[in-house]
XYZ file of C-alpha atoms in Angstrom:
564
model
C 222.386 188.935 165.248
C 218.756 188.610 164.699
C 216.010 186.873 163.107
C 216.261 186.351 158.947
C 213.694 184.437 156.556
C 214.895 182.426 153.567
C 212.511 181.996 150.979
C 212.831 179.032 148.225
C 210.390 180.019 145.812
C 209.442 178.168 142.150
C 210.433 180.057 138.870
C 207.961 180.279 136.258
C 209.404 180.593 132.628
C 208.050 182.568 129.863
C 206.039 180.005 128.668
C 204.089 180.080 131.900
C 205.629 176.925 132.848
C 205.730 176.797 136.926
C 208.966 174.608 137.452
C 208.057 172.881 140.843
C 209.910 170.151 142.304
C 211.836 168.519 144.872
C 214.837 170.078 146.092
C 217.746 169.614 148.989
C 218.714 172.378 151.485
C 221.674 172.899 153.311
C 222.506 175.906 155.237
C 224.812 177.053 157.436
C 226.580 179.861 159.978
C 229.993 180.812 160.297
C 229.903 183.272 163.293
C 232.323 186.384 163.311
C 234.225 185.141 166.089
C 234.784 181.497 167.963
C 232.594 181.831 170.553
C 230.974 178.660 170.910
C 227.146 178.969 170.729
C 225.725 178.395 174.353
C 224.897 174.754 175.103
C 220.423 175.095 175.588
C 219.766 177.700 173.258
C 218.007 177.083 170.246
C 221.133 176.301 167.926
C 222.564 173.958 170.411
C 219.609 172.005 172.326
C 220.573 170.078 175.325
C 220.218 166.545 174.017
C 217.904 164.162 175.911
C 218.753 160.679 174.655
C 218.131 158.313 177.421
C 215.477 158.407 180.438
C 214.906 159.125 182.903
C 216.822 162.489 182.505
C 217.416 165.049 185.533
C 218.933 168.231 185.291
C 219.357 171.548 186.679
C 220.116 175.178 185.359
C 219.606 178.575 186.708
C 217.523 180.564 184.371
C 219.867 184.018 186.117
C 222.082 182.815 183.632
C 220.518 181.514 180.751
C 221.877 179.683 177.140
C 219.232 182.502 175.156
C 216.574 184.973 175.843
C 215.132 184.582 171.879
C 211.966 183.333 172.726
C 209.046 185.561 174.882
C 205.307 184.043 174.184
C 204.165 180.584 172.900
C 200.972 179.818 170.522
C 199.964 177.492 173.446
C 199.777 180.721 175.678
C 199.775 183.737 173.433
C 199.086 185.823 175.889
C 201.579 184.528 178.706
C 204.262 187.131 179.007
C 207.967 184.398 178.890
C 209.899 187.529 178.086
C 212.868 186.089 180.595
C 215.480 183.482 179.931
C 215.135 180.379 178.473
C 217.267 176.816 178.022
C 216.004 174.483 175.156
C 215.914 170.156 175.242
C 216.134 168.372 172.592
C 214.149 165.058 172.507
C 214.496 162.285 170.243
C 211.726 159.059 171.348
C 212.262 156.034 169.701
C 208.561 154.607 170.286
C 205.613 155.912 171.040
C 204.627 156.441 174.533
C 204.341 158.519 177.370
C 206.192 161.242 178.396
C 206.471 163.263 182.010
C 208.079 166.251 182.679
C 208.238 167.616 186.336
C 209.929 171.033 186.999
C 211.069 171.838 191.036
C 211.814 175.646 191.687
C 212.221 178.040 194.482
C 209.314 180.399 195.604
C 210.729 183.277 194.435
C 211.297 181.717 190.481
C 208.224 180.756 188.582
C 209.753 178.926 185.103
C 207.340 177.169 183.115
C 207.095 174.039 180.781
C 206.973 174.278 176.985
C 206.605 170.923 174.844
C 207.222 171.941 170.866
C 206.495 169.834 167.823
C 209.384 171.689 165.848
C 212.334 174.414 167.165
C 209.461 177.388 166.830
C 207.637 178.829 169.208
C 204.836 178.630 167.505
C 204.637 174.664 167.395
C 203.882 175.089 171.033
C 201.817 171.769 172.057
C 200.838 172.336 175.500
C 203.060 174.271 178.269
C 202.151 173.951 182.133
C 204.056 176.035 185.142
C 205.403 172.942 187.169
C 204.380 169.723 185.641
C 203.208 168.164 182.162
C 202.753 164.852 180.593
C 201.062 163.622 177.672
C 201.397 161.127 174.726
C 203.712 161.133 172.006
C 204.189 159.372 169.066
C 208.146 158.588 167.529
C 209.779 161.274 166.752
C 211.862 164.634 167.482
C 209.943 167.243 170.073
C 211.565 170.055 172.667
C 210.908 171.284 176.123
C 211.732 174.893 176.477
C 211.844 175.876 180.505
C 211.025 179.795 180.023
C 211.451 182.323 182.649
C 207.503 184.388 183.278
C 207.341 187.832 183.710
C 205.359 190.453 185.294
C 205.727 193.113 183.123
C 207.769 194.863 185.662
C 209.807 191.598 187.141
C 211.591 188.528 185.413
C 211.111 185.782 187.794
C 214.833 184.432 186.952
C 216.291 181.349 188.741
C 217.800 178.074 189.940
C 215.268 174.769 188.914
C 215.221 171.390 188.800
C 214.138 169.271 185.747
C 212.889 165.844 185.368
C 211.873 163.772 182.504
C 210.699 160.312 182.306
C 209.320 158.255 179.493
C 207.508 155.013 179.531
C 207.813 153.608 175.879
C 204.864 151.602 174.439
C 206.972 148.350 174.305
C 209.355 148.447 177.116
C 212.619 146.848 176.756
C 213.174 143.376 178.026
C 213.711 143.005 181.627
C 217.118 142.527 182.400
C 218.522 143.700 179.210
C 222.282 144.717 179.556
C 223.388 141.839 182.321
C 225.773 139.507 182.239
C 223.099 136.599 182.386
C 221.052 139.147 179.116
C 224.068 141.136 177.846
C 223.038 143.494 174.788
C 223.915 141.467 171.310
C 226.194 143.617 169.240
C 226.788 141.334 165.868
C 226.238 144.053 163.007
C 227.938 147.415 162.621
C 227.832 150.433 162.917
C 225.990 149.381 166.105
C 223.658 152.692 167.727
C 222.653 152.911 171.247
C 220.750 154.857 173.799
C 220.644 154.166 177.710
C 220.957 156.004 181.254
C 222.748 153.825 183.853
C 220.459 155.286 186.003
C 217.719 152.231 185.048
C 220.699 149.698 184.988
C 220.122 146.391 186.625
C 223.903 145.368 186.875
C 226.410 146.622 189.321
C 228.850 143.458 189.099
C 231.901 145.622 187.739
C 233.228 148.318 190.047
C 237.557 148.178 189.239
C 239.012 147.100 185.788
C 242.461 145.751 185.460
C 243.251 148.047 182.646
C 243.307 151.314 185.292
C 242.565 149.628 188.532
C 242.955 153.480 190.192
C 239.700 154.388 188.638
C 236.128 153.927 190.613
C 233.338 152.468 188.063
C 231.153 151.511 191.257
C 227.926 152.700 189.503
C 225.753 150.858 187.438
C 226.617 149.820 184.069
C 225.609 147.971 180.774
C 226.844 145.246 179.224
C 227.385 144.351 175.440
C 228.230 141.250 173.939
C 230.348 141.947 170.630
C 230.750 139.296 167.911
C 234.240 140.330 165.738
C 233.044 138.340 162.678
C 237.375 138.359 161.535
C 240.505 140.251 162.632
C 239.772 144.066 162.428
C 239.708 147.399 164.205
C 237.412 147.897 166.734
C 235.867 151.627 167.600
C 233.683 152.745 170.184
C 232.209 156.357 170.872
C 230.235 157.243 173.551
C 228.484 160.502 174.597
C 227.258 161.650 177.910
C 225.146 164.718 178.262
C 227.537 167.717 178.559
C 226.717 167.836 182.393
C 229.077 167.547 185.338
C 226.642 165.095 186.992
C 227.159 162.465 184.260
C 230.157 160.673 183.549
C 229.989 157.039 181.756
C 233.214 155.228 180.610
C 233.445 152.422 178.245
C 235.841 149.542 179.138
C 236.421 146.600 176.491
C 237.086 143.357 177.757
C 238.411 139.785 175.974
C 235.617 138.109 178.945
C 233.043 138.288 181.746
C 235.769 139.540 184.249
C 237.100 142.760 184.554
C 240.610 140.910 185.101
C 240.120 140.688 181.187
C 240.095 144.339 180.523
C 241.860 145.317 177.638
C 241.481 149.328 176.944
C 239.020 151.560 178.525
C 238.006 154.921 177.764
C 236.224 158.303 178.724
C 234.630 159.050 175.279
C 236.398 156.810 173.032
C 238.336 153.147 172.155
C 240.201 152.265 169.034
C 242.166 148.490 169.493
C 242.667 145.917 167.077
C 240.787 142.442 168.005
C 241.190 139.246 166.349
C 237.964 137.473 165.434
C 236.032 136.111 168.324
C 233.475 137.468 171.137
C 234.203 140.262 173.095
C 232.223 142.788 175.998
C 232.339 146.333 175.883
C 230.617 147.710 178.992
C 228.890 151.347 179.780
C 230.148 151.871 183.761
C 229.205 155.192 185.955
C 232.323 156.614 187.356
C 232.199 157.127 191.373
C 233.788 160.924 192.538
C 235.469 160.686 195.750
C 232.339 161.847 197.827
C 230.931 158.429 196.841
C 228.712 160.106 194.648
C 227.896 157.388 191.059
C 227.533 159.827 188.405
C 224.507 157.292 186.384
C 222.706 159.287 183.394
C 222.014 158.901 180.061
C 224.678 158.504 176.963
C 224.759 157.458 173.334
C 227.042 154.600 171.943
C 228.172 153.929 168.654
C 230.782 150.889 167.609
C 232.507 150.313 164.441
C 234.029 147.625 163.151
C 236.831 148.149 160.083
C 239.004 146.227 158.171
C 242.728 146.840 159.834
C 244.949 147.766 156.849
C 247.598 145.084 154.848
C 250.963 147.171 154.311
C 252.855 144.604 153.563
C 253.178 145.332 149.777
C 251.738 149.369 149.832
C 252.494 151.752 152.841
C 250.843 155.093 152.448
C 251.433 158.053 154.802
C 249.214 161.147 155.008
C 250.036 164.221 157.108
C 250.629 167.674 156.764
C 251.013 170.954 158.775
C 254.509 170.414 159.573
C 255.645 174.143 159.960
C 256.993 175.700 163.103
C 255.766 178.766 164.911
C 258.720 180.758 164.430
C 262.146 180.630 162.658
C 263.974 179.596 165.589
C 261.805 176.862 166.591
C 263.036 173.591 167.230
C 260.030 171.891 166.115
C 260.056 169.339 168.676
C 256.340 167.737 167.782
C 257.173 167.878 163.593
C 260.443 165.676 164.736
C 258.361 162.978 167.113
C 256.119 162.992 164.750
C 258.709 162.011 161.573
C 260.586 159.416 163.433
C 257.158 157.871 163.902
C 256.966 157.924 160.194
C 259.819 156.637 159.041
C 259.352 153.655 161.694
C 255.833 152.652 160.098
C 256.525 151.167 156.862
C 259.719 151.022 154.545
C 259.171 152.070 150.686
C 256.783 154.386 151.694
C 254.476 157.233 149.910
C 254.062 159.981 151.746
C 251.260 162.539 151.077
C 251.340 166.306 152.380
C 248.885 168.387 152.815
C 250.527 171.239 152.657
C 252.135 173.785 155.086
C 255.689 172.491 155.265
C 257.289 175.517 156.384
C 256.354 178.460 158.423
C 257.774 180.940 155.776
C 257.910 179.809 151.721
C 260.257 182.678 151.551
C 262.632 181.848 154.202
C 265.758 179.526 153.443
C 265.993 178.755 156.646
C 262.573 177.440 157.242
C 262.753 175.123 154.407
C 266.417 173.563 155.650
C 265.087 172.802 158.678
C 262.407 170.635 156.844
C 264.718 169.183 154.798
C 267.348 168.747 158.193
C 264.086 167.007 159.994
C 262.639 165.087 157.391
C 265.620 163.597 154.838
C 265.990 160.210 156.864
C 261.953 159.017 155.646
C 263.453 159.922 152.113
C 266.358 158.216 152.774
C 264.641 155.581 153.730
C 263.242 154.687 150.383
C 260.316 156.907 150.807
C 258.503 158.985 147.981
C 257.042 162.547 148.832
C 254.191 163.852 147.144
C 252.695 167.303 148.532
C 250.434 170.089 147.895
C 250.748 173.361 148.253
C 249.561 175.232 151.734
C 249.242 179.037 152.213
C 252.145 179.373 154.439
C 254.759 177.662 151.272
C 254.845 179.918 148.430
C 254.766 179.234 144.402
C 254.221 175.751 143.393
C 258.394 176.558 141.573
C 259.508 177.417 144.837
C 258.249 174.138 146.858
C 260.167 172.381 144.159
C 263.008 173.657 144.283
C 263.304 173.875 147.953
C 262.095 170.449 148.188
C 264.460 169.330 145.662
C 266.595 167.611 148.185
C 263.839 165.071 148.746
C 262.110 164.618 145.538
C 262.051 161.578 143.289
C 260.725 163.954 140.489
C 260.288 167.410 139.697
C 256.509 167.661 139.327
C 255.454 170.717 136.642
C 251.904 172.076 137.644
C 250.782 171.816 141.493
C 247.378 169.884 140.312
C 248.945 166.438 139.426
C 247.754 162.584 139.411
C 250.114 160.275 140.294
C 249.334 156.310 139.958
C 249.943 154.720 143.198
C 249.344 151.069 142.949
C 247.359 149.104 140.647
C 244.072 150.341 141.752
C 245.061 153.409 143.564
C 245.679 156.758 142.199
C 246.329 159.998 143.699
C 244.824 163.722 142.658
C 246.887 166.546 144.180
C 244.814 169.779 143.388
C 245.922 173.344 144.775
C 243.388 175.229 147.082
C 245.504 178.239 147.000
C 244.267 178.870 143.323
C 240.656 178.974 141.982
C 238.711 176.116 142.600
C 236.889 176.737 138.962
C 239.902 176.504 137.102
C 240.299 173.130 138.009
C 237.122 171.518 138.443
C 237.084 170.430 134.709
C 240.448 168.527 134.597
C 239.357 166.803 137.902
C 235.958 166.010 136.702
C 238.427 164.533 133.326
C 240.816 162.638 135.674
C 237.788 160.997 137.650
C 235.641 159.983 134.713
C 239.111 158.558 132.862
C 238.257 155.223 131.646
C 241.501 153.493 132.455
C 240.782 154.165 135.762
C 237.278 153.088 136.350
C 238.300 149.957 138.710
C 240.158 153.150 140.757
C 239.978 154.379 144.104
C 241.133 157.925 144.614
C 242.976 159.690 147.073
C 242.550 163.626 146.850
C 244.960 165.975 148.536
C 244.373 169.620 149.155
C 245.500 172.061 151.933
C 242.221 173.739 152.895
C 239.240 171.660 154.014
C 235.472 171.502 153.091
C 233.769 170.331 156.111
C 236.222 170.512 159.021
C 236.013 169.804 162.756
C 238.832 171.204 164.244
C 238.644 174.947 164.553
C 241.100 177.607 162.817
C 239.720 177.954 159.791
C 236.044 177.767 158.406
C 235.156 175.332 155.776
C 236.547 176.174 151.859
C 233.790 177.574 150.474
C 235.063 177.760 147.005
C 236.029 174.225 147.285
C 232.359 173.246 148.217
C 231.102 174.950 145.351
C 233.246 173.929 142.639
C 234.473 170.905 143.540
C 231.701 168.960 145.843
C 229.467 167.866 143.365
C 232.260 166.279 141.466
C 233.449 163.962 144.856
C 229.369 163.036 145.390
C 229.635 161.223 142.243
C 232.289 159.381 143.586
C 231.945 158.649 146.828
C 232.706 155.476 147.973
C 235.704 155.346 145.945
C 237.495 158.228 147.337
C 238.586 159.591 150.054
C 239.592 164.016 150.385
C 242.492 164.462 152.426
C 243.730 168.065 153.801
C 245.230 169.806 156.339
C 245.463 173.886 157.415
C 243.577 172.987 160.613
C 245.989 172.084 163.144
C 244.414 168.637 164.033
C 243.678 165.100 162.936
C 239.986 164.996 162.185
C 237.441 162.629 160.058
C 233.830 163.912 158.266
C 231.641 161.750 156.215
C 229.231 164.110 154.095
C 226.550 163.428 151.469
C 228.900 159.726 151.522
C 232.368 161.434 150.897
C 234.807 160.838 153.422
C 237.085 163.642 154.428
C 239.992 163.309 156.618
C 241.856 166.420 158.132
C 245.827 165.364 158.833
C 247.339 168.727 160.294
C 249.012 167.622 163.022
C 252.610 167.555 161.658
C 253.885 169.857 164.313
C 251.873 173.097 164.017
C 250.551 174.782 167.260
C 247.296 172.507 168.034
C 243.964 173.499 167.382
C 240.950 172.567 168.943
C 237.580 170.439 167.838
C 235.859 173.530 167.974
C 233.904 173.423 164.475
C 232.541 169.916 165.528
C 229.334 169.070 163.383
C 226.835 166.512 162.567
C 228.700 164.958 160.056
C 232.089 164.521 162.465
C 233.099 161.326 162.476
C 236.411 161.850 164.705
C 238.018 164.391 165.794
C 241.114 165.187 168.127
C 243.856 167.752 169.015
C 246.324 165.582 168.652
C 249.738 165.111 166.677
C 250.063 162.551 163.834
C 249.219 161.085 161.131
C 246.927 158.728 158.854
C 248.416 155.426 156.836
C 246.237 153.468 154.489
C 247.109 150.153 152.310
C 246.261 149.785 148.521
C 242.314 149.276 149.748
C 242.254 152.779 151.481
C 241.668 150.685 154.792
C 242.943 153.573 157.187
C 244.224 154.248 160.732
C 244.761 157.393 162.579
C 247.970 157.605 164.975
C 248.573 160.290 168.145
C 252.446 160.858 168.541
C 253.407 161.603 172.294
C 255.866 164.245 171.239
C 257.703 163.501 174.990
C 258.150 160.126 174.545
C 257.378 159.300 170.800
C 255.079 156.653 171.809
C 252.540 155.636 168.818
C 248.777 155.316 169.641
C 246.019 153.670 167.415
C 243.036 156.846 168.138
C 240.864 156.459 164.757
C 240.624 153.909 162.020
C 238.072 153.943 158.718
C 237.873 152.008 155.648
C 236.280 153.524 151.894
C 233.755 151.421 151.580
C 232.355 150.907 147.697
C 232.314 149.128 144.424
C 234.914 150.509 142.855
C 233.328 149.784 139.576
């Protein structure tokens, strides 16, 4: 641990030519062990995205102790703990920041231009406010020192802004809901500052109290589709917002509801999605600030292509029944007939053990049976490429020869299966060749590997020889394909530099968590299942209940570019 610099510095040939220019960065940390990093330190900022924002932390216990003197007060000894905000303003306008403490704790105030201590605008022990134009900025709340005492503690922060052009009065109401009619649709409020309280019990979980404030959005579904929603409160136990879609202006009309998240399919027409503030038993409404984003997707046609993705399906030990690998393949085979089915690798525990591999075939022979075409790649856990086949051989339609294939799906649809288990290198020309293939230029692609890039769920760190050798070949193409793996234990979703990757390991593998969540994540959830797509690569994610085999809707995407 520590402090490092990274220079990027111009090269100057031998000519004397100084070869200046624009560049793009991108850096990033894989810690030594899976400790998450402490939510307020520097790396992970406690996010204020909605005012007015309260909060309070004990500085005894603090997310970092990195930071001990600002340029603001050079000479101001903050050599005790510290927690870090991160604000994003929309507007311009003013901004006040109060800070309640105990007589025996003296934290102080820090507003920063940039995460450095030494972009220190002004600081102040107990109360600051100033002007600010749009933009990013942080309040650090240090701890002061004596030299020979840390004045450590409990404290109470508030912030408040007052934009330059205030929102209209009333905004969010049933009489002035908020207009959703273009997507993806952003927001930013604190049910704090909410004018409606109208809905306190919705029909779709009428044991639940939403008897705090809420907003209210008025959604136009321009044609039949997949609806998403995602909303974020502050990771703080004194905030807790809940989004409840409903087919009118009653809650008697509710139709799902959520804590974080909604996936349902709508037909075209005009819907509300409202932002309540859960009540705790005390009577307490727990009203703060969240983000919300909704999507809007095509839902996808399989009525002439059914296409299956999942992968991880090995069992923890030899003797394992595999209860959540057999929920989640009688799912499968109920979703489509004449299906193809995609793994992404991992299909047995052991590639070496006979017994391993006839309990895949034992689980899995009655989606093969049922007209169904397998097409996997190889995972770390299955052995040589000759051994999946002939283990697999049972199942197959074909014996394929190398385990980096293409394999024409439908028309306009063809699949790349590439093996991460060998160097990346060695095959980035032949996919760059299968890509750029002029028969396929009106193509979308579907790429299948076992290790992941960018993933979300936790287990394993991204593929770094993957990134390097194959990631500039799927930028030129994004849009028209979409990178499917597995290896961590979990159904995720990543759009990066406009590549979509999707993460299907929950074939019945022990579950991993969302721990390696990023900015990039798109969706992410421990959670058994699978993906299916139609011939358009318009996509839905599915939970299995491995109890009761029930089949929920939890993510849905479509590829969205010219294919030409």
């Amino acid at each position: 641990p520590g402090n490092y610099y990274l220079v990027t510095d111009t090269w100057v040939s031998d000519a004397g030519d100084i070869l200046a220019g624009p560049y793009h960065l991108e850096a990033n940390f894989i810690p030594e062990s899976n400790e998450e990093i402490p939510y307020g330190a520097p790396e992970n900022p406690i996010e204020v995205i909605a005012f007015p924002f309260n909060d309070t932390r004990d500085t005894q216990a603090p997310a970092a102790d990195a930071w001990d003197s600002y340029s603001c007060a050079p000479d101001t000894n903050e050599s005790g703990g510290e927690f870090v905000y991160k604000l994003s303003l929309p507007s311009g306008g003013d901004l006040a920041v109060e800070l309640a403490e105990s007589p025996d704790v003296d934290v102080d105030i820090h507003l920063l231009s940039h995460l450095d201590p030494d972009d220190c605008l002004e600081r102040h022990n107990t109360e600051l406010s100033t002007h600010l134009e749009a933009g990013t900025y942080y309040i650090v709340v240090d701890t002061w020192s004596n030299g020979a005492e840390t004045f450590s503690g409990t404290y109470d922060l508030s912030i408040t802004f007052t934009p330059d052009a205030p929102s209209p009065e009333g905004e969010g109401t049933l009489s002035s809901p908020i207009l959703v009619n273009q997507f993806p649709f952003v927001d930013q409020r604190n049910t704090q500052s909410s004018e409606s309280d109208v809905f306190d019990v919705y029909i779709c979980d009428p044991d639940i109290d939403e008897s705090g404030n809420e907003f209210i959005y008025k959604i136009e579904v321009p044609q039949a589709g997949i609806i998403q929603a995602h909303l974020n409160d502050i990771s703080n136990a004194n905030v807790d917002i809940d989004i409840h879609l409903l087919s009118d202006t009653n809650a008697e009309s509710c139709l799902i509801r959520g804590h974080q998240d909604i996936v349902f399919a709508l037909e075209a027409g005009t819907y509300y999605l409202v932002a309540d503030t859960w009540t705790n038993s005390s009577g307490e409404a727990l009203a703060g600030q969240y983000e919300l984003e909704i999507l809007f997707s095509q839902a996808p046609d399989l009525s002439d292509f059914c296409l299956v993705v999942y992968g991880d399906t090995r069992g923890n030990s030899s003797n394992d029944p595999q209860p959540a690998h057999r929920a989640v393949t009688q799912a499968m085979n109920e979703q489509c007939e004449n299906t193809t089915f995609v793994h992404t690798g991992d299909l047995v525990r052991s590639g070496s053990s006979t017994s391993d591999w006839d309990t895949f075939v034992e689980i899995e022979s009655a989606i093969y049976d049922n007209e169904g075409i397998l097409y996997p790649v190889r995972g770390n856990h299955d052995g040589s490429w000759n051994n999946m086949m002939t283990r697999l051989s049972p199942l197959l339609t074909e014996t394929i020869e190398t385990s980096h294939y293409t394999r024409t799906l439908s028309e306009h649809l063809t699949l790349i299966g590439l093996d991460s288990e060998r160097s990346a290198e060695e095959q980035a020309s032949w996919l760059e060749e299968q890509l750029s293939d002029a028969a396929r230029a009106d193509h979308r692609f579907v790429i299948a590997f076992h290790r992941p890039l960018y993933p979300s769920a936790g287990g394993h760190a991204g593929w770094s020889d993957g990134k390097t050798h194959w990631m500039p070949i799927f930028q030129q193409y994004a849009g028209r394909i979409v990178v499917v793996s597995g290896h961590n234990h979990a159904m995720a979703r990543e759009k990066v530099e406009g590549v979509d990757f999707v993460t299907s390991g929950g074939g019945g593998a022990p579950l991993y968590s969302c721990s390696l969540r990023h900015e990039d994540t798109k969706f992410c959830a421990n959670k058994y299942g699978y993906y299916v797509c139609d011939a358009e690569l318009d996509c839905v994610g599915y939970e299995i209940d491995v109890e009761t085999g029930a089949k929920i809707m939890i993510d849905a995407f479509e590829i969205i570019g010219d294919a030409n």
